Amino acid sequence: MLETFETERLILRERTMKDLEDCLRMDCEEEVVKYIPEVRELLNSPKSNPDKHIEFVKNRMETTYPNGLGYWTIESKVNNGEFIGWILLIPIDNIGPEVEIGWRLKRDYWGAGYATEAGNTILTYAFDTVDLENVVADIHPSNRGSIRVAEKLGFSVEESINESAGNYVRYSIYKR
């Protein structure tokens, strides 16, 4: 069971199957998945397959992550617990040893500092409670919004990665 956090505007709680429909709807926002090729392919390509998309999201929700790691649903304290998105802290590619942070928010919530607010909370937890030495974030080089969030959180560029799913820049942050 993951710890629940409250910030000034947000509640971060463990993501559960009750969040499935909200996650699926958010992924259908084309701009939200623009830089996530594996999801974009399941939804917006000639190979699109809604059933495989559901299976993909369910698999992520049902995976058992190492102690203290996983996905948190981000809810609005201001808008009666409305689903904003999610944030993760998991072993990269579910293997590790590196631990990655990532976030996905509904388009309506971009640009208001919610990802940074959630990210600060999860990074503090990662370093102070889970006792990680560093956290990485793999971000598509054209994803200016996520790059800005990473920079605000204190991440710096580590290396470029050329994977079959696309090119990414690895950002890192070390224990504060």
Coordinates of C-alpha atoms in Angstrom, one line a residue:
M1 CA 0.0 0.0 0.0
L2 CA 1.4 3.4 -1.0
E3 CA 1.4 6.4 1.3
T4 CA -1.2 9.1 0.5
F5 CA -0.1 12.7 0.3
E6 CA -1.9 16.0 0.4
T7 CA -0.5 19.3 -0.9
E8 CA -2.1 22.7 -1.0
R9 CA -4.2 21.8 -4.1
L10 CA -3.8 18.0 -4.5
I11 CA -4.4 14.6 -3.1
L12 CA -2.0 11.9 -4.2
R13 CA -3.3 8.4 -3.5
E14 CA -2.4 4.9 -4.7
R15 CA -3.9 4.3 -8.1
T16 CA -6.5 1.5 -8.1
M17 CA -8.8 -0.2 -10.6
K18 CA -11.5 2.4 -9.8
D19 CA -9.3 4.9 -11.7
L20 CA -9.3 2.7 -14.9
E21 CA -12.0 4.6 -16.8
D22 CA -10.4 8.0 -15.9
C23 CA -7.0 6.8 -17.1
L24 CA -8.5 5.4 -20.4
R25 CA -10.4 8.7 -21.1
M26 CA -7.2 10.7 -20.4
D27 CA -5.2 8.6 -22.8
C28 CA -7.8 9.3 -25.5
E29 CA -6.8 13.0 -25.4
E30 CA -4.5 13.1 -28.4
E31 CA -2.2 15.8 -27.0
V32 CA -1.8 13.9 -23.8
V33 CA -0.2 10.9 -25.5
K34 CA 1.5 12.8 -28.3
Y35 CA 5.0 11.8 -27.0
I36 CA 4.1 8.3 -25.8
P37 CA 4.4 6.1 -28.9
E38 CA 3.2 2.8 -27.3
V39 CA -0.1 4.4 -26.2
R40 CA -0.5 6.5 -29.3
E41 CA -0.1 3.4 -31.4
L42 CA -2.8 1.6 -29.5
L43 CA -5.2 4.5 -29.9
N44 CA -4.4 6.5 -33.0
S45 CA -2.8 4.4 -35.6
P46 CA -3.8 1.8 -38.3
K47 CA -2.9 -0.8 -35.6
S48 CA -5.2 0.9 -33.0
N49 CA -6.8 -1.6 -30.7
P50 CA -9.0 -0.3 -27.8
D51 CA -8.9 -3.8 -26.1
K52 CA -5.1 -3.8 -26.1
H53 CA -5.1 -0.3 -24.7
I54 CA -7.4 -1.5 -21.8
E55 CA -5.1 -4.5 -21.3
F56 CA -2.0 -2.2 -21.3
V57 CA -3.4 0.1 -18.6
K58 CA -4.8 -2.7 -16.5
N59 CA -1.4 -4.5 -16.6
R60 CA 0.3 -1.3 -15.3
M61 CA -2.3 -1.1 -12.5
E62 CA -2.0 -4.7 -11.5
T63 CA 1.8 -4.9 -11.5
T64 CA 3.4 -5.4 -8.1
Y65 CA 6.2 -2.9 -7.7
P66 CA 9.0 -2.9 -5.1
N67 CA 8.1 -1.6 -1.7
G68 CA 7.4 2.1 -1.7
L69 CA 7.1 2.3 -5.5
G70 CA 4.1 2.5 -7.8
Y71 CA 1.5 4.9 -9.3
W72 CA -0.4 7.6 -7.5
T73 CA -3.7 9.1 -8.8
I74 CA -3.6 12.9 -8.7
E75 CA -6.9 14.4 -7.5
S76 CA -8.0 18.0 -7.1
K77 CA -8.7 19.2 -3.6
V78 CA -10.4 22.3 -5.1
N79 CA -12.7 20.5 -7.5
N80 CA -14.2 17.8 -5.2
G81 CA -11.6 15.1 -5.9
E82 CA -11.7 15.4 -9.7
F83 CA -9.2 13.1 -11.4
I84 CA -6.3 15.2 -12.8
G85 CA -4.0 12.4 -13.8
W86 CA -1.3 10.2 -12.3
I87 CA 2.3 10.2 -11.2
L88 CA 4.6 7.2 -11.0
L89 CA 7.8 6.2 -9.2
I90 CA 8.8 2.8 -10.6
P91 CA 11.8 0.8 -11.7
I92 CA 12.6 1.9 -15.3
D93 CA 11.1 -0.5 -17.8
N94 CA 9.8 -2.4 -14.7
I95 CA 13.3 -3.8 -14.3
G96 CA 15.6 -1.1 -12.9
P97 CA 18.0 -0.7 -11.3
E98 CA 17.2 3.0 -12.0
V99 CA 13.9 4.3 -10.7
E100 CA 12.0 6.7 -12.9
I101 CA 9.4 9.4 -12.2
G102 CA 6.7 10.2 -14.7
W103 CA 3.5 12.0 -14.9
R104 CA 0.4 12.3 -17.1
L105 CA -2.3 14.9 -16.6
K106 CA -5.5 15.7 -18.4
R107 CA -5.0 18.5 -20.9
D108 CA -7.2 20.9 -18.9
Y109 CA -4.7 20.8 -16.0
W110 CA -1.6 21.6 -18.0
G111 CA 0.4 24.8 -17.2
A112 CA -1.0 25.4 -13.7
G113 CA 1.9 23.8 -11.8
Y114 CA 0.1 20.6 -10.8
A115 CA 2.8 18.2 -12.2
T116 CA 5.5 20.2 -10.4
E117 CA 3.5 20.2 -7.2
A118 CA 3.0 16.4 -7.4
G119 CA 6.6 15.8 -8.5
N120 CA 8.0 17.7 -5.6
T121 CA 6.0 15.6 -3.2
I122 CA 7.0 12.3 -4.8
L123 CA 10.6 13.3 -5.0
T124 CA 10.7 14.2 -1.3
Y125 CA 9.2 10.8 -0.6
A126 CA 11.6 9.1 -2.9
F127 CA 14.7 10.6 -1.2
D128 CA 13.5 10.8 2.4
T129 CA 11.3 7.7 2.8
V130 CA 12.3 5.2 0.1
D131 CA 15.9 6.4 0.5
L132 CA 16.8 6.5 -3.2
E133 CA 20.0 8.1 -4.2
N134 CA 18.8 9.4 -7.6
V135 CA 15.7 9.3 -9.8
V136 CA 15.5 9.6 -13.6
A137 CA 13.0 10.8 -16.1
D138 CA 13.1 9.8 -19.8
I139 CA 11.4 12.6 -21.8
H140 CA 11.0 13.0 -25.6
P141 CA 13.1 16.0 -26.7
S142 CA 10.1 17.8 -28.2
N143 CA 8.0 17.5 -25.0
R144 CA 8.6 21.1 -23.8
G145 CA 6.0 20.8 -21.1
S146 CA 7.5 17.8 -19.4
I147 CA 11.0 19.2 -19.8
R148 CA 10.0 22.4 -18.0
V149 CA 8.5 20.4 -15.2
A150 CA 11.7 18.3 -14.9
E151 CA 13.8 21.5 -14.9
K152 CA 11.6 23.1 -12.2
L153 CA 12.0 19.9 -10.1
G154 CA 15.8 20.2 -10.4
F155 CA 16.6 17.5 -13.0
S156 CA 19.5 17.9 -15.4
V157 CA 20.2 16.2 -18.7
E158 CA 22.2 13.0 -18.3
E159 CA 22.1 11.4 -21.8
S160 CA 20.2 10.9 -25.0
I161 CA 18.6 7.5 -25.5
N162 CA 17.6 6.0 -28.9
E163 CA 15.1 3.2 -28.2
S164 CA 12.9 1.4 -30.7
A165 CA 9.9 3.4 -29.3
G166 CA 11.6 6.7 -30.0
N167 CA 14.3 9.1 -28.9
Y168 CA 14.4 10.3 -25.4
V169 CA 16.6 12.4 -23.2
R170 CA 17.3 11.0 -19.8
Y171 CA 17.1 13.6 -17.0
S172 CA 18.5 12.8 -13.5
I173 CA 18.2 14.2 -10.0
Y174 CA 20.2 13.2 -7.0
K175 CA 19.3 13.1 -3.4
R176 CA 18.7 16.6 -2.2

